[in-house]
Coordinates of C-alpha atoms and ligand atoms in Angstrom, one line a residue:
Chain A
M1 CA 0.0 0.0 0.0
T2 CA 1.5 3.3 -1.0
T3 CA 0.9 6.5 0.9
T4 CA -0.5 9.6 -0.8
L5 CA 0.6 13.2 -0.5
T6 CA -1.1 15.5 2.0
G7 CA -1.2 18.7 -0.2
P8 CA -2.8 18.8 -3.7
V9 CA -1.0 17.5 -6.7
L10 CA -0.9 20.4 -9.2
V11 CA -0.9 19.5 -12.9
L12 CA 0.0 22.2 -15.4
L13 CA -2.7 22.1 -18.1
D14 CA -0.7 22.7 -21.3
H15 CA -2.9 23.9 -24.1
A16 CA -2.7 25.5 -27.5
S17 CA -3.6 29.3 -27.8
T18 CA -7.0 28.2 -29.0
G19 CA -7.6 26.7 -25.6
A20 CA -7.4 23.1 -26.8
L21 CA -5.8 20.8 -24.2
R22 CA -2.7 18.9 -25.2
T23 CA -3.2 15.2 -24.9
T24 CA -0.2 14.7 -22.7
V25 CA -2.1 16.5 -19.9
L26 CA -4.5 13.5 -19.6
E27 CA -1.5 11.3 -19.0
L28 CA -0.3 13.6 -16.3
L29 CA -3.7 13.5 -14.6
T30 CA -3.6 9.7 -14.7
I31 CA -0.3 9.7 -12.9
A32 CA -1.4 12.5 -10.5
R33 CA -4.3 10.4 -9.3
G34 CA -1.9 7.9 -7.9
L35 CA -0.1 10.6 -5.8
G36 CA -3.0 12.4 -4.2
T37 CA -5.8 14.9 -4.8
V38 CA -5.5 16.3 -8.3
H39 CA -5.8 20.0 -9.0
G40 CA -5.3 21.5 -12.5
A41 CA -3.3 24.7 -13.0
W42 CA -4.4 26.8 -16.0
V43 CA -2.1 29.6 -17.2
G44 CA -3.8 31.3 -20.2
A45 CA -2.0 33.9 -22.2
A46 CA -3.7 37.3 -22.2
G47 CA -5.3 38.1 -25.5
T48 CA -5.8 34.5 -26.5
P49 CA -9.1 32.5 -26.4
A50 CA -7.5 30.6 -23.5
A51 CA -7.1 33.6 -21.3
A52 CA -10.4 33.2 -19.4
G53 CA -9.8 29.5 -18.5
P54 CA -10.8 26.2 -19.9
D55 CA -14.2 25.9 -21.7
D56 CA -17.0 23.6 -20.5
A57 CA -15.9 20.7 -22.7
T58 CA -12.4 20.9 -21.4
L59 CA -13.6 21.1 -17.8
A60 CA -15.7 18.0 -18.3
L61 CA -12.7 16.2 -19.8
L62 CA -10.5 17.3 -16.8
G63 CA -13.3 16.0 -14.5
E64 CA -13.4 12.7 -16.2
H65 CA -9.7 12.3 -15.5
G66 CA -10.1 13.1 -11.8
A67 CA -9.3 16.9 -11.4
E68 CA -11.1 18.0 -8.3
A69 CA -10.3 21.7 -8.8
V70 CA -8.9 23.9 -11.6
H71 CA -7.0 27.0 -10.7
V72 CA -7.0 29.7 -13.4
V73 CA -3.9 31.8 -12.8
D74 CA -4.3 35.5 -14.0
L75 CA -0.9 37.0 -14.6
G76 CA -2.3 40.4 -15.6
P77 CA -0.5 42.0 -18.6
A78 CA 2.6 39.9 -18.2
D79 CA 3.4 37.6 -21.2
A80 CA 2.4 34.1 -20.1
R81 CA 4.4 32.6 -23.0
L82 CA 7.6 33.4 -21.1
S83 CA 8.8 30.7 -18.8
P84 CA 9.9 33.1 -16.0
V85 CA 6.4 34.6 -15.9
V86 CA 4.7 31.2 -15.8
A87 CA 7.1 30.1 -13.1
E88 CA 6.1 33.0 -10.9
G89 CA 2.5 32.2 -11.3
L90 CA 3.0 28.5 -10.4
T91 CA 5.2 29.3 -7.5
A92 CA 2.5 31.5 -6.0
L93 CA -0.1 28.9 -6.7
A94 CA 1.9 26.1 -5.1
A95 CA 2.3 28.2 -2.0
G96 CA -1.3 29.3 -1.9
T97 CA -2.6 25.8 -2.3
G98 CA 0.0 24.1 -0.1
A99 CA 0.7 21.8 -3.0
S100 CA 2.9 18.7 -2.4
A101 CA 3.7 18.1 -6.0
L102 CA 3.7 19.8 -9.4
L103 CA 3.6 17.7 -12.5
L104 CA 4.4 19.1 -16.0
T105 CA 4.9 17.7 -19.5
S106 CA 8.6 17.6 -20.1
S107 CA 8.9 20.1 -22.9
F108 CA 11.8 22.6 -23.1
E109 CA 9.6 25.5 -21.9
N110 CA 8.3 23.5 -19.0
K111 CA 11.7 22.4 -17.9
E112 CA 12.6 26.1 -17.7
V113 CA 9.5 26.7 -15.6
A114 CA 10.5 23.7 -13.4
A115 CA 14.0 25.1 -12.8
R116 CA 12.6 28.4 -11.6
V117 CA 9.8 27.0 -9.4
G118 CA 12.5 24.7 -7.9
L119 CA 14.6 27.6 -6.9
A120 CA 11.8 30.0 -5.9
A121 CA 9.9 27.4 -3.9
R122 CA 12.9 25.3 -2.8
A123 CA 11.6 22.2 -4.4
G124 CA 13.5 19.2 -5.8
V125 CA 13.1 18.8 -9.5
V126 CA 13.2 15.8 -11.8
V127 CA 12.8 16.2 -15.5
D128 CA 12.3 13.7 -18.4
A129 CA 10.8 11.3 -15.9
S130 CA 8.8 8.3 -17.1
G131 CA 6.8 7.8 -13.9
A132 CA 6.1 9.2 -10.5
G133 CA 4.9 7.8 -7.2
V134 CA 5.1 8.3 -3.4
D135 CA 7.4 6.2 -1.2
D136 CA 6.6 5.0 2.3
Q137 CA 8.2 8.2 3.8
G138 CA 5.6 10.2 1.8
R139 CA 8.3 11.5 -0.6
V140 CA 7.7 12.0 -4.3
V141 CA 9.7 9.5 -6.2
A142 CA 10.3 9.8 -10.0
A143 CA 11.4 7.1 -12.4
K144 CA 13.9 8.1 -15.1
T145 CA 16.2 6.6 -17.6
V146 CA 19.7 8.1 -18.1
F147 CA 22.7 7.7 -20.3
A148 CA 20.8 7.5 -23.6
G149 CA 18.3 5.1 -22.1
T150 CA 20.8 2.6 -20.9
W151 CA 20.2 3.0 -17.2
N152 CA 17.0 3.0 -15.2
T153 CA 17.0 5.1 -12.0
R154 CA 14.5 6.2 -9.3
C155 CA 15.0 9.5 -7.7
A156 CA 13.4 10.7 -4.4
I157 CA 12.6 14.3 -3.8
R158 CA 13.7 15.5 -0.4
T159 CA 11.5 18.7 -0.2
D160 CA 7.9 19.2 0.8
L161 CA 7.1 20.2 -2.8
G162 CA 8.3 17.9 -5.5
V163 CA 8.4 19.1 -9.2
V164 CA 8.3 16.3 -11.8
A165 CA 8.3 16.9 -15.6
L166 CA 7.2 13.7 -17.3
K167 CA 7.8 12.6 -20.9
A168 CA 4.9 12.1 -23.2
N169 CA 3.6 8.5 -23.4
S170 CA 4.9 7.7 -19.9
V171 CA 1.5 6.1 -19.3
Q172 CA -1.7 5.4 -21.2
A173 CA -4.2 8.0 -20.2
V174 CA -7.3 6.5 -18.5
P175 CA -10.3 8.2 -17.1
A176 CA -10.9 8.1 -13.3
D177 CA -13.3 5.5 -11.8
A178 CA -15.7 8.3 -11.0
A179 CA -15.8 11.6 -12.8
T180 CA -15.7 14.8 -10.8
V181 CA -17.0 18.3 -11.4
P182 CA -13.9 20.4 -10.9
A183 CA -14.4 23.6 -8.8
I184 CA -12.9 26.7 -10.5
A185 CA -10.7 28.9 -8.4
R186 CA -9.1 32.1 -9.7
L187 CA -5.7 33.5 -8.6
S188 CA -4.2 36.8 -9.6
V189 CA -0.5 37.0 -9.4
A190 CA 1.5 40.3 -9.8
V191 CA 4.5 39.3 -11.8
T192 CA 7.8 41.0 -11.0
E193 CA 9.4 43.3 -13.6
A194 CA 12.4 41.0 -13.8
A195 CA 10.3 38.1 -15.2
G196 CA 9.2 40.2 -18.2
R197 CA 12.5 41.6 -19.2
T198 CA 12.8 39.3 -22.1
S199 CA 10.3 40.2 -24.8
I200 CA 8.9 38.0 -27.6
V201 CA 9.4 39.7 -30.8
E202 CA 7.9 37.0 -32.9
H203 CA 5.9 33.9 -32.1
T204 CA 4.7 31.6 -34.8
E205 CA 2.7 28.6 -33.7
R206 CA 3.3 25.7 -36.1
V207 CA 0.2 24.8 -38.1
A208 CA -0.9 21.4 -36.9
S209 CA -0.5 18.8 -39.6
D210 CA -2.9 15.9 -40.1
R211 CA -0.4 13.7 -38.4
P212 CA -0.1 13.6 -34.6
A213 CA 2.5 15.8 -32.9
L214 CA 5.9 14.2 -32.8
G215 CA 6.4 14.6 -29.1
E216 CA 3.0 13.0 -28.3
A217 CA 2.6 10.3 -31.0
Q218 CA 2.2 6.7 -30.1
V219 CA 3.9 5.6 -33.3
V220 CA 6.8 7.4 -34.9
V221 CA 8.5 6.5 -38.2
V222 CA 11.9 8.0 -38.6
G223 CA 13.9 8.6 -41.7
G224 CA 17.7 9.1 -41.7
R225 CA 20.5 9.6 -44.2
G226 CA 19.5 6.3 -45.8
T227 CA 16.4 8.0 -47.3
N228 CA 18.7 10.1 -49.4
G229 CA 16.2 12.9 -49.2
D230 CA 13.2 10.9 -50.3
F231 CA 10.8 10.7 -47.3
S232 CA 7.8 9.3 -49.3
A233 CA 8.2 5.7 -48.0
V234 CA 8.6 7.0 -44.4
E235 CA 5.6 9.2 -44.7
E236 CA 3.5 6.5 -46.3
L237 CA 4.2 4.0 -43.5
A238 CA 3.6 6.7 -40.9
D239 CA 0.2 7.4 -42.4
V240 CA -0.9 3.8 -42.5
L241 CA 0.1 3.5 -38.8
G242 CA -1.5 6.8 -37.9
G243 CA 1.9 7.9 -36.7
A244 CA 4.2 10.9 -36.8
V245 CA 7.3 11.4 -39.0
G246 CA 10.6 12.0 -37.3
A247 CA 14.2 12.4 -38.6
T248 CA 17.8 12.3 -37.7
R249 CA 20.0 15.4 -37.5
V250 CA 21.6 14.5 -40.8
A251 CA 18.1 14.6 -42.5
T252 CA 17.2 17.9 -41.0
D253 CA 20.7 19.4 -41.6
E254 CA 20.4 18.4 -45.3
G255 CA 17.0 20.3 -45.4
W256 CA 15.1 17.1 -46.3
I257 CA 12.6 17.8 -43.5
A258 CA 12.0 20.7 -41.0
H259 CA 14.3 21.0 -38.1
D260 CA 11.5 20.4 -35.5
A261 CA 11.4 16.8 -36.7
Q262 CA 14.8 16.0 -35.3
I263 CA 14.8 13.3 -32.7
G264 CA 17.7 13.0 -30.3
Q265 CA 19.7 14.7 -27.5
T266 CA 19.5 18.1 -29.1
G267 CA 16.1 17.4 -30.7
V268 CA 12.8 16.1 -29.5
T269 CA 12.9 13.2 -26.9
I270 CA 10.3 10.6 -27.7
A271 CA 9.0 7.5 -26.0
P272 CA 6.3 6.2 -28.3
K273 CA 4.8 2.7 -28.1
L274 CA 6.4 2.0 -31.5
Y275 CA 9.5 3.5 -33.1
I276 CA 10.5 2.5 -36.7
G277 CA 13.8 3.8 -37.9
A278 CA 14.6 3.6 -41.6
G279 CA 18.1 4.3 -42.9
V280 CA 19.1 5.4 -39.4
S281 CA 22.4 4.2 -38.1
G282 CA 21.5 4.7 -34.4
A283 CA 24.3 7.1 -33.4
V284 CA 24.5 7.7 -29.7
H285 CA 23.1 11.3 -30.0
H286 CA 20.1 9.9 -31.7
R287 CA 19.6 7.0 -29.4
G288 CA 19.5 9.4 -26.4
G289 CA 16.2 10.7 -27.8
M290 CA 14.4 7.4 -28.6
Q291 CA 15.9 4.5 -26.7
S292 CA 13.1 4.4 -24.2
S293 CA 10.5 3.8 -26.9
G294 CA 8.3 0.7 -26.2
T295 CA 9.2 -1.3 -29.3
I296 CA 12.0 -0.5 -31.6
V297 CA 12.0 -1.6 -35.3
A298 CA 15.0 -0.9 -37.6
V299 CA 15.3 -1.2 -41.3
N300 CA 18.9 -0.7 -42.5
S301 CA 21.0 -2.1 -45.3
D302 CA 24.1 -2.3 -43.1
P303 CA 24.0 -5.3 -40.6
E304 CA 26.8 -3.5 -38.6
S305 CA 24.6 -0.5 -37.8
P306 CA 24.5 0.1 -34.0
I307 CA 20.7 0.5 -34.1
F308 CA 20.4 -3.2 -34.4
E309 CA 21.9 -3.5 -30.9
I310 CA 18.7 -2.0 -29.5
A311 CA 16.1 -3.1 -32.0
D312 CA 13.4 -5.5 -31.0
Y313 CA 12.9 -6.2 -34.7
G314 CA 15.6 -5.6 -37.2
I315 CA 15.6 -6.0 -40.9
V316 CA 18.8 -5.9 -42.9
G317 CA 17.4 -4.5 -46.1
D318 CA 16.7 -1.6 -48.4
L319 CA 14.1 0.8 -46.9
F320 CA 12.7 1.6 -50.3
T321 CA 11.5 -2.0 -50.7
V322 CA 10.7 -3.0 -47.1
L323 CA 8.7 0.1 -46.1
P324 CA 6.3 0.1 -49.0
Q325 CA 5.8 -3.6 -48.7
T326 CA 4.9 -3.3 -45.0
A327 CA 2.6 -0.4 -45.7
A328 CA 0.8 -2.3 -48.5
E329 CA 0.4 -5.4 -46.3
L330 CA -0.9 -3.4 -43.4
R331 CA -3.5 -1.8 -45.6
R332 CA -4.5 -5.2 -46.9
L333 CA -4.7 -6.7 -43.4
Q334 CA -6.7 -3.7 -42.2
G335 CA -9.1 -4.3 -45.0
Chain B
M1 CA 31.8 43.0 -24.6
R2 CA 32.8 40.7 -21.7
I3 CA 31.3 37.3 -22.0
V4 CA 31.4 34.4 -19.5
V5 CA 30.9 31.0 -21.0
C6 CA 30.0 28.2 -18.6
V7 CA 31.6 24.9 -19.7
K8 CA 31.4 21.4 -18.3
H9 CA 33.7 18.4 -18.3
V10 CA 31.5 15.3 -18.8
P11 CA 32.0 11.6 -19.4
D12 CA 32.5 11.0 -23.1
I13 CA 29.0 10.2 -24.5
Q14 CA 30.6 7.5 -26.7
S15 CA 32.0 5.7 -23.7
E16 CA 30.4 3.2 -21.3
R17 CA 28.8 5.4 -18.7
A18 CA 27.7 4.2 -15.2
L19 CA 26.2 5.3 -12.0
G20 CA 27.9 4.3 -8.7
P21 CA 26.2 2.9 -5.6
D22 CA 25.9 6.5 -4.3
G23 CA 23.8 7.3 -7.4
R24 CA 26.5 9.7 -8.7
V25 CA 28.1 9.5 -12.2
V26 CA 31.2 7.4 -12.1
R27 CA 33.9 9.9 -13.2
D28 CA 37.1 8.1 -12.6
Q29 CA 37.4 6.6 -16.1
G30 CA 39.7 9.2 -17.5
D31 CA 37.7 9.6 -20.6
G32 CA 36.1 12.8 -19.8
T33 CA 35.7 15.5 -22.4
L34 CA 34.3 19.0 -22.9
N35 CA 30.5 18.8 -23.2
E36 CA 30.1 19.1 -27.0
L37 CA 27.3 21.7 -26.7
D38 CA 29.7 24.0 -24.7
E39 CA 31.9 24.2 -27.8
N40 CA 28.9 25.8 -29.5
A41 CA 28.6 28.2 -26.5
L42 CA 32.3 29.1 -26.8
E43 CA 32.1 29.5 -30.5
A44 CA 29.1 31.8 -30.2
A45 CA 30.9 34.0 -27.6
L46 CA 34.2 34.1 -29.6
A47 CA 32.3 35.2 -32.7
L48 CA 30.5 38.0 -30.8
V49 CA 33.8 39.2 -29.4
E50 CA 35.4 39.2 -32.9
E51 CA 32.5 41.3 -34.1
H52 CA 32.1 43.7 -31.2
G53 CA 35.4 43.5 -29.4
G54 CA 36.0 42.4 -25.8
E55 CA 36.9 39.1 -24.2
V56 CA 35.7 35.7 -23.4
V57 CA 36.1 34.1 -19.9
A58 CA 35.7 30.4 -19.7
L59 CA 34.3 29.2 -16.4
T60 CA 33.9 25.7 -15.0
V61 CA 32.9 24.1 -11.7
G62 CA 34.2 20.6 -11.1
P63 CA 36.9 18.2 -9.9
D64 CA 40.5 18.3 -10.9
D65 CA 40.2 17.1 -14.4
A66 CA 37.4 19.6 -15.2
V67 CA 40.3 22.0 -15.8
D68 CA 40.5 20.4 -19.3
A69 CA 37.2 22.0 -20.1
V70 CA 38.5 25.6 -19.6
R71 CA 41.8 24.8 -21.2
K72 CA 39.9 23.8 -24.3
G73 CA 38.2 27.2 -24.0
L74 CA 41.6 28.9 -23.8
Q75 CA 42.8 27.0 -26.9
M76 CA 39.8 28.1 -28.9
G77 CA 40.5 31.7 -28.0
A78 CA 39.2 32.6 -24.6
E79 CA 41.2 35.3 -22.8
Q80 CA 40.8 34.0 -19.2
A81 CA 39.9 30.7 -17.5
V82 CA 38.3 30.2 -14.1
H83 CA 38.0 26.8 -12.4
V84 CA 36.0 26.6 -9.2
L85 CA 37.5 23.6 -7.4
D86 CA 36.4 22.5 -3.9
D87 CA 35.6 19.1 -2.4
G88 CA 32.5 20.6 -0.8
I89 CA 30.9 20.9 -4.3
A90 CA 30.9 17.1 -4.9
G91 CA 27.4 15.7 -5.3
S92 CA 25.7 19.0 -5.9
D93 CA 22.4 18.9 -7.7
V94 CA 21.7 21.5 -10.5
F95 CA 20.8 24.1 -7.9
G96 CA 24.0 23.7 -6.0
T97 CA 26.0 23.9 -9.2
A98 CA 24.0 27.0 -10.3
T99 CA 24.7 28.6 -6.9
V100 CA 28.5 28.2 -7.4
L101 CA 28.4 29.4 -11.0
A102 CA 26.3 32.4 -10.1
A103 CA 28.8 33.4 -7.3
A104 CA 31.7 32.9 -9.8
V105 CA 30.0 35.1 -12.4
R106 CA 29.5 37.8 -9.8
R107 CA 33.1 37.5 -8.8
I108 CA 34.3 37.8 -12.5
G109 CA 31.9 40.7 -12.8
A110 CA 33.6 42.5 -9.9
D111 CA 36.8 42.9 -12.0
A112 CA 34.9 44.4 -15.0
P113 CA 31.2 44.2 -15.9
V114 CA 29.9 41.0 -17.6
D115 CA 27.6 41.7 -20.5
L116 CA 26.6 38.2 -21.4
V117 CA 26.6 34.7 -19.9
V118 CA 26.5 31.9 -22.5
T119 CA 25.9 28.2 -21.8
G120 CA 25.1 25.1 -23.9
M121 CA 21.5 24.1 -24.0
A122 CA 22.2 21.0 -21.9
G123 CA 25.0 18.9 -20.4
L124 CA 25.2 15.7 -22.4
D125 CA 25.6 13.8 -19.2
G126 CA 22.5 14.7 -17.2
L127 CA 20.7 16.3 -20.1
T128 CA 18.3 18.2 -17.8
S129 CA 18.5 21.6 -19.5
L130 CA 17.7 23.1 -16.1
L131 CA 20.9 24.9 -15.5
P132 CA 20.5 27.9 -17.8
S133 CA 17.2 29.0 -16.3
A134 CA 18.4 28.3 -12.7
L135 CA 21.5 30.5 -13.3
A136 CA 19.5 33.3 -14.9
H137 CA 17.2 33.2 -12.0
L138 CA 20.0 33.5 -9.4
L139 CA 21.8 36.2 -11.4
D140 CA 18.6 38.0 -12.0
L141 CA 19.3 38.2 -15.7
P142 CA 16.8 37.9 -18.6
Q143 CA 17.1 34.5 -20.1
L144 CA 17.1 33.7 -23.9
T145 CA 17.4 29.9 -24.1
L146 CA 17.8 27.4 -26.9
A147 CA 19.2 30.0 -29.4
A148 CA 19.6 28.6 -32.9
E149 CA 20.7 32.0 -34.0
L150 CA 22.1 34.8 -31.9
T151 CA 22.9 38.5 -32.5
V152 CA 23.9 41.5 -30.4
A153 CA 23.1 45.0 -31.5
D154 CA 22.4 48.3 -29.7
G155 CA 22.9 46.9 -26.3
A156 CA 20.3 44.1 -26.8
V157 CA 20.6 40.4 -27.6
T158 CA 18.2 38.7 -30.0
V159 CA 17.8 35.0 -30.5
R160 CA 15.7 32.8 -32.7
R161 CA 14.6 29.5 -31.3
E162 CA 12.4 26.5 -32.2
L163 CA 10.1 25.0 -29.6
D164 CA 7.8 22.0 -29.8
H165 CA 4.8 23.9 -31.0
A166 CA 6.2 27.3 -32.1
S167 CA 9.2 29.2 -33.4
E168 CA 10.1 32.4 -31.6
V169 CA 12.3 35.4 -31.7
L170 CA 13.3 36.7 -28.2
S171 CA 15.0 39.9 -27.3
A172 CA 16.4 41.4 -24.1
P173 CA 18.7 44.2 -23.0
L174 CA 22.2 43.3 -21.9
P175 CA 23.3 42.0 -19.5
A176 CA 21.5 38.7 -20.2
L177 CA 22.0 34.9 -20.3
V178 CA 21.8 32.9 -23.5
S179 CA 21.8 29.1 -24.0
V180 CA 22.7 27.8 -27.4
T181 CA 21.9 24.7 -29.4
D182 CA 24.1 22.7 -31.8
Q183 CA 22.4 24.6 -34.6
T184 CA 23.9 27.9 -33.7
N185 CA 27.3 27.5 -35.3
D186 CA 30.1 25.1 -36.2
P187 CA 32.7 25.3 -33.4
R188 CA 36.2 26.1 -34.5
Y189 CA 39.1 23.7 -33.9
P190 CA 41.9 25.1 -31.8
N191 CA 44.9 25.9 -34.1
F192 CA 48.6 25.6 -33.2
K193 CA 48.8 29.2 -32.2
G194 CA 45.8 28.9 -29.9
I195 CA 47.2 25.8 -28.3
M196 CA 50.6 27.4 -27.7
A197 CA 49.0 30.6 -26.4
A198 CA 46.8 28.6 -24.0
R199 CA 49.8 27.1 -22.4
K200 CA 51.0 30.4 -21.2
K201 CA 47.6 31.5 -19.8
P202 CA 47.0 30.7 -16.2
V203 CA 43.8 29.1 -14.9
D204 CA 42.4 31.0 -11.9
V205 CA 41.4 28.5 -9.3
L206 CA 38.8 29.6 -6.8
T207 CA 37.3 27.8 -3.7
L208 CA 33.9 28.2 -2.1
A209 CA 35.6 30.4 0.5
D210 CA 37.0 32.6 -2.2
L211 CA 33.5 33.0 -3.5
G212 CA 31.8 33.5 -0.2
V213 CA 29.5 30.5 -0.8
D214 CA 28.1 28.9 2.3
P215 CA 29.3 25.2 2.0
A216 CA 26.0 24.1 3.5
S217 CA 24.2 25.4 0.4
V218 CA 26.0 23.1 -2.0
G219 CA 27.2 19.5 -2.2
G220 CA 25.5 16.2 -1.8
D221 CA 23.8 17.0 1.5
A222 CA 22.2 20.1 0.1
A223 CA 20.9 18.4 -3.0
L224 CA 17.1 18.4 -3.1
T225 CA 16.9 15.1 -4.9
E226 CA 18.7 11.8 -4.3
V227 CA 19.0 8.7 -6.5
V228 CA 17.6 5.8 -4.5
E229 CA 17.9 3.1 -7.2
A230 CA 20.0 2.8 -10.3
A231 CA 20.6 -0.2 -12.6
P232 CA 21.5 -0.8 -16.2
R233 CA 18.4 -1.3 -18.3
P234 CA 17.7 -5.0 -18.9
A235 CA 18.4 -6.1 -22.4
R236 CA 15.5 -6.2 -24.7
E237 CA 14.1 -9.8 -24.9
N238 CA 12.9 -11.9 -27.9
R239 CA 14.8 -9.8 -30.4
V240 CA 14.4 -10.6 -34.1
L241 CA 17.0 -9.8 -36.7
V242 CA 16.3 -10.9 -40.3
N243 CA 17.8 -10.4 -43.7
D244 CA 15.4 -9.2 -46.3
D245 CA 14.7 -12.1 -48.7
G246 CA 12.1 -10.1 -50.6
E247 CA 9.4 -10.7 -48.1
A248 CA 10.7 -9.1 -44.8
G249 CA 8.2 -6.2 -45.2
L250 CA 5.3 -8.7 -45.2
R251 CA 6.6 -10.4 -42.1
L252 CA 7.1 -7.1 -40.3
A253 CA 3.5 -6.2 -41.0
A254 CA 2.3 -9.6 -39.6
W255 CA 4.6 -9.2 -36.5
L256 CA 3.3 -5.7 -35.8
V257 CA -0.3 -7.0 -36.0
E258 CA 0.5 -10.0 -33.8
N259 CA 2.1 -7.9 -31.2
K260 CA -0.8 -5.4 -31.2
L261 CA 1.4 -2.6 -32.3
V262 CA -1.1 -1.4 -34.9
Ligands
LIG401 C1 26.4 17.7 -30.3 C2 25.7 16.8 -31.2 C3 24.4 16.6 -31.1 C4 23.7 15.8 -32.0 N1 22.4 15.6 -31.8 C5 21.7 14.7 -32.6 C6 20.3 14.5 -32.5 O1 19.7 15.1 -31.6 N2 19.7 13.6 -33.3 C7 20.4 13.0 -34.3 O2 19.7 12.2 -35.0 N3 21.7 13.1 -34.4 C8 22.4 14.0 -33.7 N4 23.7 14.2 -33.9 C9 24.3 13.6 -35.1 C10 24.6 12.1 -34.8 O3 25.9 12.0 -34.2 C11 24.6 11.3 -36.2 O4 25.5 12.0 -37.1 C12 23.3 11.2 -36.8 O5 22.3 10.7 -35.9 C13 23.3 10.2 -37.9 O6 22.1 10.3 -38.7 P1 21.7 9.0 -39.7 O7 21.5 7.8 -38.9 O8 20.6 9.5 -40.5 O9 22.9 9.0 -40.7 P2 24.1 7.9 -40.8 O10 24.8 7.7 -39.5 O11 24.9 8.3 -41.9 O12 23.4 6.5 -41.1 C14 22.6 6.3 -42.3 C15 22.3 4.8 -42.3 O13 21.4 4.6 -43.4 C16 21.7 3.3 -43.9 N5 21.2 3.3 -45.3 C17 21.7 3.9 -46.4 N6 20.9 3.7 -47.4 C18 19.9 2.8 -47.0 C19 18.8 2.2 -47.7 N7 18.5 2.4 -49.0 N8 18.0 1.4 -46.9 C20 18.2 1.2 -45.6 N9 19.3 1.8 -45.0 C21 20.1 2.6 -45.7 C22 23.2 3.2 -43.7 O14 23.6 1.8 -43.7 C23 23.5 3.9 -42.4 O15 23.5 3.0 -41.3 C24 24.4 15.1 -33.0 C25 25.8 15.3 -33.1 C26 26.4 16.1 -32.3 C27 27.9 16.3 -32.4

């Protein structure tokens, strides 16, 4: 029997500027229910549809996933797209609610927020975690893989407030046994001048493609140098599988695909249920961003490629014949 | 411009890396190296100084062999090197490290004002990316992180960066803190002249006492997190490796269906 935390577990409710909730939030709520009483934290940027708070449909969704309360943090005129600003809001909220934990999705922005909340609230922080629980001393404990996915660790947080940033797909999101009707609470926070000293000169939200977002997708098909610039086979298989398309740094550097598709230590970190790498050698920089994927499939013409060392299913072959054959067969099997 | 670049000596990412029973990175393998991303940070700073004048100070916090990181900075063209070396720092978490770095930057700034602090976007050992924000917070500097491009003009720094869902251009007045990605530039290799010049330059060694940092605020005991379990990841089981005989694609499809992956 595990203990639960005394104070609320705050979950940062990441959303698009339209107010649409990011799917990773439901995973966080699922994890949060195992820690204690779940409260959502909504930080809407002024001047966007999301400023007022979640709409009714979003509230209902949050209730289905066990949120007992939703705190709408009003930062006044401060730019809520800046991580120092968000951090001040969350620090005030954590203090005001007596929170024991704060869970966030492990994006780059959120890691910055986590660092600042950690300092301002004297809270231990674990990022890129793959799970969180409470130990028998009532401490928040986070699971995390390190060294390019080659080691598993568990890290205990020694402070009253624990901040954990979790990777997408850490768990399957499941609704709570009983839905709740979250109470709405509003909190106004006067942000310091210092937090707003950086200004956003330009901010272009990427238009969502028909494919799922790379960082959140359950299936990712990745093309590397072996595609030689032709991503059509990679894209076709991704579409049959309802997955996202990713790339190695070589492919993005060559301009074959946009830079935001890069997976690895200096790109996106992914942990989908299924990773398929085609024409990818599996260099250590790349492995660091995908090695905790559930199942790893590799198609590569060179049997010596290091990716075969970590592949659950490896095919030594030409991606331009293997991928289309797999796509066609899946289409046939799916009818 | 006076630019401090924070650099870190890390276990080589290509080497076999391990955690000891104390949950700390095993560092005695003698195969440490300058964190690759810090080469991008050094390059960015050196390029700015070439454009605007001034000097680069390379700063590191770490055990004896960490001095190699600042030496590499000197070889690339940094003017000055500072190594904070103190047994009391061992086992620090990111906040402890940031506390020491912040004190060192303040100390460097006491000689002559610091306009910019530059770091890599992450240390390729821990990969948390927490340090740049923590350091900016402690130094009370505006932060401009993950710069893929970086320019300084009219007393302000501007960066372009790519996030998961958006691309942004940020700007802030100097002094400021910037973290850079590996997209920012191609780091230069030290040339013979640089290597010879670096030999003559001293490395300033500072202790916690020199910096006026309370030893109780850093080190393993002050860390806010502790590793309670660490083990190499078990090998993947039931692995399949096949040569394509013309039908491997068909079999992959069947395997994916069988294993409920589609
Ligand atoms: C600081 C730093 C950070 C980095 N960060 C990242 C990162 O985040 N992400 C990343 O990916 N890389 C990163 N890199 C680069 C990384 O080291 C590798 O260079 C890169 O991952 C290699 O990409 P690749 O696998 O596509 O190319 P290669 O290593 O060239 O491999 C191509 C593979 O394709 C195979 N192939 C060729 N033709 C075919 C065919 N027709 N069918 C099947 N297989 C074929 C070849 O056998 C080969 O194995 C980083 C490097 C540095 C220095």
